């Protein structure tokens, strides 16, 4: 039947994890993926890219009867099933949130899944049961930070890192990978890499998300609050797990104009823009992956001066 | 000269069904063309059946060989709730079939200067932002008479993989059936065409192409072109058959079809 292919047989190996990249990681956020692959290789794991994956759906649909919005996530779960696997790991917080919530949505009601399966008559039925995970969960729970610490080749002593979680890793609580109000998974990670975690009250607040398109002023205001809170606590770099957060955090640090929406912090923020890294870039850097393989050159604010100044290349 | 060519094209496009004696037809089916019932021979294509019923194509027919994409058809079959799609010249009639021709798929076609555009996914999104509305329903793939993985091509476009879009869409004949069916109103064939153009332009020009362009510019082939243009119809047909035989691409039985409509001298 059209659209169906024989899945390639995959040898089950605990260190081989089915991986959903998402569109942005193949285009605007290549460094996020490249660094993750290099880091996981050093940790003895392989991110096995899902064959024929499609866009996660980008934003989880809050309409409870709009089953069409769940076709995209479920089609990806069918690909996991075809691999003979049960787990699916993502790097992008947005993809994680959409896929995870959709997995819960269809498993909560067999009738929903039956109707989605009936619509996708060109595919094998999705039987349910795929577990969607974020890479931070794999690092924390499966690999453990102690194990990672033992493989650090370039300890980040002296580097002050402000983790920024945004929304999608933490909310709603049912899918959050950590405490939605006081998460610590990224703080722990950077501490085990040798860096100093900089706590910031705005680390779990929204970056402005897609308001950046139609109402850029909202995103700009959000970003200035978030960045200034990190800056005044001495952060050298900010880390994220979301290409959209990264875009906003970079772009609205650099795009401050005389706009009324600019907050009182605007000038201070833009005089010393803080580089924004994906957590995988910092991880791979600490594990000794050569700098040239980390996609630093794609960053709007070059992180290399801050890194070499603190860590010393 | 121009008129003579037009005459030849007109002849080549004449209905192939003319001259059949109803007494020779053993099996008949009933099909509904735009809602009206017609009794037609059972072993002919949709295109032949439409002509048999007395319609004459002024649009919606081209190569009659499944290559040009002009004869898109939308149909339903008895007892099946699904809306189906096909090329009329490549699909056999079925009893109880309801059908209509879609000779043209309306779509906004943006204009762009290829040399000013970045070969990237961002360019595709700039001209076709609706690709971000894809819900992965796969309806486009199901509609494609070329059996292309159309949704995969749009998904590749979303992630800026121009090479994958190019390869997945290479056999697209731009019939537009995918776009007629898409709930996100994506114009897949225009998206894929832009992707192929961007990808093609991003590749280095191969040495043999540069060499051939130089030869053409130096007039190496002018004389041969003039000679062929001066030949009559019979001479051109003979030359074509000879070339095909030399290439081994056309068996003698096939060669006879070169005249037209399978009524050749063979």
Coordinates of C-alpha atoms in Angstrom, one line a residue:
Chain A
X1 CA 0.0 0.0 0.0
X2 CA 1.1 3.5 -0.8
X3 CA 3.0 5.2 2.0
X4 CA 4.1 2.0 3.7
X5 CA 7.6 0.8 3.7
X6 CA 9.2 -2.2 5.3
X7 CA 10.9 -0.9 8.4
X8 CA 14.6 -1.6 8.5
X9 CA 15.3 -4.1 11.2
X10 CA 17.0 -2.4 14.1
X11 CA 19.0 -4.4 16.6
X12 CA 17.9 -3.7 20.1
X13 CA 20.6 -2.2 22.0
X14 CA 20.1 -0.2 25.2
X15 CA 22.5 2.5 24.1
X16 CA 20.6 3.1 20.8
X17 CA 17.8 5.5 21.4
X18 CA 15.2 6.4 18.7
X19 CA 15.4 10.1 18.1
X20 CA 13.0 12.7 16.8
X21 CA 15.0 15.8 15.5
X22 CA 12.2 18.2 14.5
X23 CA 12.4 20.7 11.7
X24 CA 14.3 23.5 13.3
X25 CA 17.2 21.2 14.2
X26 CA 17.7 20.4 10.5
X27 CA 17.7 24.1 9.5
X28 CA 18.1 27.0 11.9
X29 CA 19.3 25.0 15.0
X30 CA 21.8 22.6 13.4
X31 CA 24.3 23.1 16.2
X32 CA 21.8 21.8 18.8
X33 CA 21.6 18.5 17.0
X34 CA 25.2 18.1 16.0
X35 CA 26.4 18.8 19.5
X36 CA 23.9 16.3 20.9
X37 CA 25.0 13.6 18.6
X38 CA 28.7 14.2 19.3
X39 CA 28.1 14.3 23.1
X40 CA 26.0 11.2 23.1
X41 CA 28.6 9.4 21.1
X42 CA 31.2 10.3 23.7
X43 CA 28.8 9.0 26.4
X44 CA 28.5 5.7 24.5
X45 CA 25.0 6.2 23.2
X46 CA 23.6 6.7 19.7
X47 CA 20.7 8.9 18.7
X48 CA 19.0 6.8 16.0
X49 CA 17.0 9.2 13.8
X50 CA 13.5 8.1 13.2
X51 CA 13.0 7.2 9.5
X52 CA 10.5 9.3 7.6
X53 CA 9.5 11.5 10.5
X54 CA 7.3 14.4 10.0
X55 CA 6.8 17.7 11.8
X56 CA 5.6 17.1 15.4
X57 CA 2.7 19.5 14.8
X58 CA 4.6 22.4 16.4
X59 CA 2.0 23.6 18.9
X60 CA -0.1 21.2 20.9
X61 CA -3.8 21.7 20.0
X62 CA -5.9 22.6 23.0
X63 CA -9.1 21.8 21.2
X64 CA -10.2 18.4 22.5
X65 CA -12.2 17.3 19.5
X66 CA -9.7 18.4 16.8
X67 CA -8.3 15.0 16.2
X68 CA -6.6 16.0 12.9
X69 CA -4.0 17.9 14.9
X70 CA -2.9 14.6 16.5
X71 CA -2.3 12.8 13.2
X72 CA 1.2 14.2 12.9
X73 CA 2.4 13.1 16.3
X74 CA 0.7 9.7 16.0
X75 CA 2.3 9.1 12.6
X76 CA 5.7 9.6 14.3
X77 CA 4.8 7.1 17.0
X78 CA 4.0 4.6 14.2
X79 CA 7.5 5.1 12.9
X80 CA 8.8 4.3 16.4
X81 CA 6.6 1.2 16.4
X82 CA 8.0 0.2 13.0
X83 CA 11.5 0.4 14.5
X84 CA 10.4 -2.1 17.1
X85 CA 11.0 0.4 19.8
X86 CA 9.0 2.0 22.6
X87 CA 10.9 5.1 23.5
X88 CA 11.4 8.3 21.6
X89 CA 13.8 11.1 22.6
X90 CA 13.7 14.7 21.5
X91 CA 16.0 17.7 22.0
X92 CA 13.6 20.5 21.1
X93 CA 11.4 21.4 24.1
X94 CA 8.5 22.3 21.8
X95 CA 8.6 19.0 20.0
X96 CA 8.9 17.2 23.4
X97 CA 5.8 19.0 24.7
X98 CA 3.7 18.4 21.6
X99 CA 4.6 14.8 21.2
X100 CA 4.4 13.9 24.9
X101 CA 1.0 15.6 25.3
X102 CA -0.3 14.0 22.2
X103 CA 0.9 10.6 23.3
X104 CA -1.0 11.1 26.6
X105 CA -4.1 12.5 24.7
X106 CA -4.5 9.4 22.6
X107 CA -3.7 6.9 25.3
X108 CA -6.3 8.5 27.6
X109 CA -9.2 7.6 25.3
X110 CA -9.2 4.5 23.0
X111 CA -11.9 6.1 20.8
X112 CA -9.7 9.0 19.9
X113 CA -6.9 6.6 18.8
X114 CA -9.4 4.4 16.9
X115 CA -10.6 7.3 14.9
X116 CA -7.1 8.6 14.2
X117 CA -6.0 5.1 13.1
X118 CA -9.0 4.7 10.9
X119 CA -8.1 8.0 9.2
X120 CA -4.6 6.8 8.5
X121 CA -5.6 3.7 6.6
X122 CA -2.3 3.7 4.7
X123 CA -0.4 3.0 8.0
X124 CA -0.3 0.2 10.5
X125 CA -2.4 1.0 13.5
X126 CA -0.7 2.7 16.3
X127 CA -1.0 0.4 19.3
X128 CA -0.2 3.0 21.9
X129 CA 2.6 2.9 24.5
X130 CA 5.4 5.0 23.0
X131 CA 7.2 6.9 25.7
X132 CA 8.3 10.4 24.8
X133 CA 11.3 11.6 26.6
X134 CA 13.5 14.7 26.5
X135 CA 17.3 14.2 26.3
X136 CA 17.7 15.9 29.7
X137 CA 15.7 13.0 31.2
X138 CA 18.0 10.5 29.5
X139 CA 21.1 12.4 30.8
X140 CA 19.7 12.6 34.3
X141 CA 17.9 9.3 34.8
X142 CA 19.5 6.8 32.4
X143 CA 23.1 7.9 32.0
X144 CA 23.3 9.9 35.3
X145 CA 25.2 13.1 35.9
X146 CA 27.9 11.3 37.8
X147 CA 28.7 9.2 34.7
X148 CA 28.8 12.3 32.6
X149 CA 31.1 14.1 35.1
X150 CA 33.5 11.2 34.8
X151 CA 33.8 11.8 31.1
X152 CA 34.3 15.5 31.2
X153 CA 37.5 16.4 29.4
X154 CA 37.2 20.2 29.5
X155 CA 35.7 21.2 32.9
X156 CA 33.9 24.5 32.7
X157 CA 35.5 25.9 35.9
X158 CA 34.8 29.6 36.2
X159 CA 32.0 29.7 33.7
X160 CA 28.7 31.1 35.0
X161 CA 25.8 29.5 33.2
X162 CA 22.2 30.7 33.5
X163 CA 19.8 27.9 32.5
X164 CA 16.6 29.1 30.9
X165 CA 13.7 26.6 30.8
X166 CA 10.9 28.6 29.3
X167 CA 7.5 26.8 29.2
X168 CA 7.6 23.7 27.2
X169 CA 9.9 21.5 29.4
X170 CA 7.9 22.2 32.5
X171 CA 4.2 22.9 31.8
X172 CA 1.7 21.5 32.1
X173 CA 2.9 19.8 35.3
X174 CA 1.8 16.3 34.0
X175 CA 4.4 16.4 31.2
X176 CA 7.0 18.5 33.0
X177 CA 10.4 16.9 33.2
X178 CA 11.1 18.7 36.5
X179 CA 9.4 20.9 39.1
X180 CA 7.5 23.5 37.1
X181 CA 8.3 26.3 39.6
X182 CA 11.8 25.4 40.7
X183 CA 13.5 23.1 38.2
X184 CA 17.1 22.1 38.7
X185 CA 17.9 19.5 36.0
X186 CA 19.9 22.0 33.9
X187 CA 21.5 23.5 37.0
X188 CA 22.7 20.1 38.1
X189 CA 24.0 19.3 34.6
X190 CA 26.1 22.4 34.4
X191 CA 27.4 22.0 37.9
X192 CA 28.5 18.4 37.1
X193 CA 30.3 19.9 34.0
X194 CA 32.3 22.1 36.3
X195 CA 30.5 25.4 35.7
X196 CA 28.6 27.5 38.2
X197 CA 24.8 27.6 37.7
X198 CA 23.3 31.0 38.0
X199 CA 19.8 30.9 39.3
X200 CA 17.4 33.5 37.9
X201 CA 13.8 34.2 38.9
X202 CA 12.7 34.5 35.2
X203 CA 14.1 31.1 34.1
X204 CA 10.7 29.5 33.9
X205 CA 8.8 32.4 32.4
X206 CA 7.7 32.6 28.7
X207 CA 10.1 34.1 26.2
X208 CA 7.2 35.6 24.2
X209 CA 7.1 32.6 21.9
X210 CA 5.3 33.2 18.6
X211 CA 4.2 36.6 19.7
X212 CA 7.6 37.5 18.2
X213 CA 5.9 37.5 14.8
X214 CA 2.8 39.5 15.2
X215 CA 3.6 41.4 18.5
X216 CA 7.4 41.6 18.7
X217 CA 7.1 44.2 21.5
X218 CA 5.8 41.5 23.8
X219 CA 8.6 39.2 23.1
X220 CA 11.2 42.0 23.4
X221 CA 9.9 43.0 26.8
X222 CA 9.9 39.4 28.0
X223 CA 13.5 38.8 26.7
X224 CA 14.9 41.9 28.3
X225 CA 13.5 40.9 31.7
X226 CA 14.8 37.4 31.3
X227 CA 18.3 38.4 30.1
X228 CA 18.8 41.2 32.5
X229 CA 17.9 38.9 35.4
X230 CA 20.7 36.6 34.3
X231 CA 23.1 39.3 33.4
X232 CA 22.9 41.1 36.8
X233 CA 23.7 37.7 38.5
X234 CA 26.9 37.5 36.4
X235 CA 25.9 35.0 33.8
X236 CA 28.5 34.5 31.0
X237 CA 26.1 32.4 28.9
X238 CA 22.5 31.3 28.9
X239 CA 21.4 27.8 27.9
X240 CA 18.1 26.6 26.5
X241 CA 16.6 23.6 24.9
X242 CA 14.3 25.4 22.5
X243 CA 15.1 26.9 19.1
X244 CA 12.2 29.4 19.4
X245 CA 13.4 30.5 22.9
X246 CA 16.9 30.8 21.5
X247 CA 15.7 32.9 18.6
X248 CA 13.8 35.3 20.8
X249 CA 16.6 35.5 23.4
X250 CA 19.2 36.3 20.8
X251 CA 17.1 38.4 18.4
X252 CA 15.5 40.6 21.0
X253 CA 18.8 41.3 22.8
X254 CA 20.2 42.5 19.5
X255 CA 17.1 44.3 18.1
X256 CA 16.4 46.8 20.8
X257 CA 15.4 50.1 19.2
X258 CA 13.8 53.2 20.6
X259 CA 10.6 51.2 20.8
X260 CA 8.3 52.1 23.6
X261 CA 8.1 48.5 24.6
X262 CA 11.8 48.4 25.5
X263 CA 12.1 48.2 29.3
X264 CA 14.5 50.1 31.5
X265 CA 17.0 47.3 31.2
X266 CA 17.2 47.5 27.4
X267 CA 20.4 49.6 27.1
X268 CA 22.2 47.5 29.7
X269 CA 21.3 44.3 28.0
X270 CA 22.3 45.3 24.6
X271 CA 25.6 46.8 25.5
X272 CA 26.7 43.4 26.6
X273 CA 24.6 40.8 24.9
X274 CA 24.8 37.4 26.6
X275 CA 25.5 34.4 24.3
X276 CA 22.7 31.9 24.2
X277 CA 23.7 28.2 23.8
X278 CA 21.8 25.0 23.5
X279 CA 22.5 22.8 26.6
X280 CA 23.9 20.1 24.2
X281 CA 26.5 22.5 22.9
X282 CA 27.8 23.2 26.5
X283 CA 27.7 19.5 27.3
X284 CA 29.6 18.5 24.1
X285 CA 32.1 21.3 24.7
X286 CA 32.8 20.0 28.3
X287 CA 33.1 16.4 27.0
X288 CA 35.9 17.6 24.7
X289 CA 34.2 17.7 21.4
X290 CA 36.2 20.0 19.1
X291 CA 34.8 23.5 19.0
X292 CA 34.4 23.4 15.2
X293 CA 31.8 20.7 15.5
X294 CA 29.4 22.5 17.8
X295 CA 27.8 25.0 15.4
X296 CA 29.0 28.0 17.5
X297 CA 29.4 29.9 14.2
X298 CA 25.6 29.9 13.7
X299 CA 24.9 31.7 17.0
X300 CA 23.7 35.3 16.6
X301 CA 25.9 36.2 19.6
X302 CA 29.2 34.5 19.4
X303 CA 29.8 32.4 22.6
X304 CA 33.4 31.6 21.8
X305 CA 34.9 34.7 23.5
X306 CA 33.1 34.0 26.7
X307 CA 34.0 30.3 26.6
X308 CA 37.6 30.8 25.8
X309 CA 38.0 33.7 28.3
X310 CA 36.6 31.5 31.2
X311 CA 37.5 28.0 30.2
X312 CA 40.5 28.8 28.2
X313 CA 39.8 26.8 25.0
Chain B
X1 CA 5.3 26.2 -41.8
X2 CA 3.7 27.2 -38.5
X3 CA 0.3 26.2 -39.7
X4 CA 1.6 22.8 -40.9
X5 CA 3.0 22.1 -37.4
X6 CA -0.3 23.1 -35.8
X7 CA -2.1 20.7 -38.2
X8 CA 0.2 17.9 -37.2
X9 CA -0.4 18.6 -33.5
X10 CA -4.2 18.7 -34.1
X11 CA -4.0 15.3 -35.9
X12 CA -1.9 13.7 -33.1
X13 CA -4.5 14.8 -30.6
X14 CA -7.5 13.3 -32.4
X15 CA -9.6 10.9 -30.3
X16 CA -8.2 7.4 -30.6
X17 CA -11.7 5.8 -30.2
X18 CA -13.1 6.9 -33.5
X19 CA -14.0 4.2 -36.0
X20 CA -14.9 1.5 -33.5
X21 CA -18.0 -0.5 -34.4
X22 CA -20.3 -1.1 -31.4
X23 CA -21.0 -4.5 -32.7
X24 CA -17.4 -5.5 -32.0
X25 CA -17.7 -4.6 -28.3
X26 CA -18.5 -7.5 -26.0
X27 CA -18.4 -5.9 -22.6
X28 CA -20.0 -2.6 -21.6
X29 CA -20.0 -0.6 -18.4
X30 CA -22.0 2.5 -17.3
X31 CA -20.1 5.5 -16.1
X32 CA -21.4 8.9 -15.0
X33 CA -19.7 11.9 -16.5
X34 CA -20.6 15.0 -14.6
X35 CA -23.6 13.1 -13.4
X36 CA -25.0 11.9 -16.7
X37 CA -24.9 8.2 -17.4
X38 CA -23.1 6.8 -20.5
X39 CA -22.7 3.2 -21.7
X40 CA -19.1 2.7 -22.8
X41 CA -16.9 -0.2 -23.7
X42 CA -15.4 -1.8 -20.7
X43 CA -11.8 -2.0 -21.7
X44 CA -11.0 1.6 -22.4
X45 CA -9.5 4.4 -20.5
X46 CA -11.4 7.3 -18.8
X47 CA -10.1 9.6 -21.5
X48 CA -11.3 7.3 -24.3
X49 CA -14.6 6.9 -22.5
X50 CA -15.2 10.6 -22.3
X51 CA -14.5 10.9 -26.0
X52 CA -16.6 7.9 -26.7
X53 CA -19.5 9.6 -24.9
X54 CA -19.1 12.4 -27.3
X55 CA -17.1 15.0 -25.5
X56 CA -14.2 16.7 -27.2
X57 CA -11.2 17.8 -25.2
X58 CA -10.1 21.4 -25.7
X59 CA -8.3 21.3 -22.3
X60 CA -7.5 18.5 -20.0
X61 CA -5.7 16.3 -22.5
X62 CA -2.1 16.4 -23.6
X63 CA 0.3 13.6 -24.2
X64 CA -2.2 10.7 -23.7
X65 CA 0.7 8.7 -22.3
X66 CA 0.8 9.5 -18.6
X67 CA 3.6 12.0 -18.8
X68 CA 2.1 15.5 -19.0
X69 CA -0.4 15.7 -16.1
X70 CA -3.1 17.5 -18.1
X71 CA -5.9 15.0 -17.7
X72 CA -6.4 15.0 -13.9
X73 CA -9.7 13.2 -13.0
X74 CA -11.6 13.1 -9.7
X75 CA -14.0 10.1 -9.3
X76 CA -15.9 7.8 -7.0
X77 CA -16.6 4.2 -7.6
X78 CA -19.8 2.4 -6.7
X79 CA -20.0 1.4 -3.0
X80 CA -16.9 3.3 -2.0
X81 CA -17.2 6.5 0.0
X82 CA -13.6 7.6 -0.9
X83 CA -12.9 10.4 -3.4
X84 CA -10.3 9.1 -5.8
X85 CA -8.0 10.7 -8.2
X86 CA -6.3 9.6 -11.4
X87 CA -4.9 10.5 -14.8
X88 CA -7.7 9.9 -17.3
X89 CA -5.4 8.6 -19.9
X90 CA -3.9 6.0 -17.5
X91 CA -7.0 4.6 -15.8
X92 CA -9.5 2.1 -17.0
X93 CA -13.2 2.7 -16.7
X94 CA -15.1 0.8 -14.0
X95 CA -18.9 0.1 -13.8
X96 CA -20.7 2.7 -11.8
X97 CA -17.9 5.3 -11.8
X98 CA -18.7 8.9 -11.2
X99 CA -16.1 11.3 -12.6
X100 CA -15.2 14.8 -13.6
X101 CA -12.1 16.3 -15.2
X102 CA -10.0 18.9 -13.5
X103 CA -8.2 20.4 -16.4
X104 CA -6.5 23.1 -14.3
X105 CA -5.7 23.4 -10.6
X106 CA -6.0 27.1 -9.6
X107 CA -3.0 28.2 -7.5
X108 CA -1.2 31.4 -6.9
X109 CA 2.2 31.1 -8.5
X110 CA 4.7 33.5 -7.0
X111 CA 7.3 35.0 -9.2
X112 CA 10.9 35.2 -7.9
X113 CA 14.3 35.9 -9.2
X114 CA 16.1 32.6 -8.6
X115 CA 19.6 34.2 -8.6
X116 CA 18.5 36.5 -5.7
X117 CA 17.2 33.8 -3.5
X118 CA 19.1 31.7 -0.9
X119 CA 18.9 28.0 -1.5
X120 CA 17.3 27.3 1.9
X121 CA 14.1 26.3 3.7
X122 CA 13.6 29.9 4.6
X123 CA 13.1 30.8 1.0
X124 CA 10.5 28.1 0.6
X125 CA 8.7 29.5 3.7
X126 CA 9.0 33.0 2.4
X127 CA 7.0 32.2 -0.8
X128 CA 4.9 29.4 0.5
X129 CA 4.3 30.0 4.3
X130 CA 1.3 27.7 4.2
X131 CA 3.6 24.7 4.2
X132 CA 3.9 25.3 7.9
X133 CA 0.2 24.4 8.1
X134 CA 0.9 20.8 7.1
X135 CA -0.8 18.5 9.6
X136 CA 0.8 15.3 8.1
X137 CA -2.6 14.0 7.0
X138 CA -1.0 12.4 3.9
X139 CA -4.0 13.2 1.7
X140 CA -1.7 14.7 -0.9
X141 CA 0.2 11.4 -1.2
X142 CA -3.0 9.4 -1.5
X143 CA -4.1 11.8 -4.3
X144 CA -0.9 11.6 -6.4
X145 CA -1.4 9.6 -9.6
X146 CA 2.4 9.3 -9.8
X147 CA 2.6 7.5 -6.5
X148 CA 5.0 10.1 -5.1
X149 CA 5.4 10.5 -1.4
X150 CA 4.1 14.1 -1.6
X151 CA 3.8 14.7 2.1
X152 CA 7.3 13.6 2.7
X153 CA 8.4 16.2 0.2
X154 CA 6.5 18.9 2.0
X155 CA 7.9 17.7 5.3
X156 CA 11.4 17.9 3.8
X157 CA 10.6 21.4 2.6
X158 CA 9.7 22.4 6.1
X159 CA 13.1 21.3 7.4
X160 CA 14.9 23.0 4.5
X161 CA 16.1 19.7 2.9
X162 CA 16.1 20.9 -0.7
X163 CA 17.9 17.7 -1.9
X164 CA 15.2 15.5 -0.4
X165 CA 12.4 17.6 -1.9
X166 CA 14.1 17.4 -5.3
X167 CA 14.5 13.7 -5.2
X168 CA 11.0 13.0 -3.8
X169 CA 9.3 15.3 -6.3
X170 CA 11.4 14.5 -9.3
X171 CA 8.6 12.7 -11.2
X172 CA 6.0 15.3 -10.4
X173 CA 3.9 16.1 -13.5
X174 CA 2.2 19.1 -11.9
X175 CA -1.4 17.8 -12.3
X176 CA -2.3 19.7 -9.2
X177 CA -4.5 16.9 -7.6
X178 CA -2.5 17.1 -4.3
X179 CA -3.2 20.8 -4.0
X180 CA -6.9 20.3 -4.8
X181 CA -7.2 17.9 -1.9
X182 CA -4.9 19.5 0.7
X183 CA -6.7 20.7 3.8
X184 CA -3.9 23.1 4.5
X185 CA -4.2 24.6 1.0
X186 CA -0.6 24.0 0.2
X187 CA 0.4 24.1 -3.5
X188 CA 2.8 21.2 -3.4
X189 CA 3.9 21.2 -7.0
X190 CA 4.9 24.9 -7.0
X191 CA 6.8 24.4 -3.7
X192 CA 8.6 21.4 -5.1
X193 CA 9.4 23.2 -8.3
X194 CA 11.0 26.1 -6.4
X195 CA 12.9 23.6 -4.2
X196 CA 14.2 21.8 -7.4
X197 CA 15.2 25.1 -8.9
X198 CA 17.0 26.3 -5.8
X199 CA 18.7 23.0 -5.3
X200 CA 19.7 22.8 -9.0
X201 CA 21.2 26.2 -8.9
X202 CA 23.1 25.5 -5.7
X203 CA 25.0 22.6 -7.4
X204 CA 28.2 23.2 -9.2
X205 CA 27.8 23.2 -13.0
X206 CA 29.2 19.9 -14.3
X207 CA 32.1 20.1 -16.8
X208 CA 30.1 18.4 -19.6
X209 CA 27.4 21.0 -19.4
X210 CA 29.8 23.8 -19.7
X211 CA 31.4 22.1 -22.6
X212 CA 28.1 21.6 -24.4
X213 CA 27.0 25.1 -23.8
X214 CA 30.3 26.3 -25.3
X215 CA 29.7 24.1 -28.3
X216 CA 26.2 25.4 -28.9
X217 CA 27.4 29.0 -28.6
X218 CA 30.1 28.3 -31.1
X219 CA 27.5 27.0 -33.5
X220 CA 28.6 23.4 -33.7
X221 CA 25.1 22.1 -34.1
X222 CA 23.6 24.8 -36.4
X223 CA 24.1 22.9 -39.6
X224 CA 22.5 19.7 -38.3
X225 CA 19.5 21.6 -37.0
X226 CA 19.0 23.3 -40.3
X227 CA 19.2 20.0 -42.1
X228 CA 16.5 18.4 -39.8
X229 CA 14.3 21.4 -40.0
X230 CA 14.3 21.1 -43.8
X231 CA 13.1 17.5 -43.8
X232 CA 9.6 16.4 -44.7
X233 CA 7.4 14.4 -42.3
X234 CA 8.2 11.0 -43.7
X235 CA 11.9 11.6 -43.6
X236 CA 11.7 12.8 -40.0
X237 CA 9.7 9.7 -39.0
X238 CA 12.2 7.4 -40.8
X239 CA 15.1 9.2 -39.1
X240 CA 13.4 8.8 -35.7
X241 CA 12.8 5.1 -36.1
X242 CA 16.3 4.6 -37.3
X243 CA 17.7 6.4 -34.3
X244 CA 15.5 4.4 -31.9
X245 CA 16.6 1.1 -33.5
X246 CA 20.2 2.1 -33.2
X247 CA 19.7 2.9 -29.5
X248 CA 17.8 -0.4 -29.1
X249 CA 15.1 1.6 -27.3
X250 CA 12.3 0.8 -29.7
X251 CA 11.5 -2.7 -30.9
X252 CA 10.2 -3.0 -34.5
X253 CA 6.6 -3.5 -33.2
X254 CA 6.8 -0.4 -31.1
X255 CA 8.4 1.5 -33.9
X256 CA 5.2 1.1 -35.9
X257 CA 3.3 3.1 -33.3
X258 CA 5.4 6.1 -34.1
X259 CA 2.9 6.9 -36.9
X260 CA 0.1 7.3 -34.5
X261 CA -2.7 5.8 -32.5
X262 CA -1.4 2.2 -32.8
X263 CA -2.7 2.2 -36.3
X264 CA 0.7 2.2 -37.9
X265 CA 2.0 0.2 -40.8
X266 CA 3.3 -2.6 -38.5

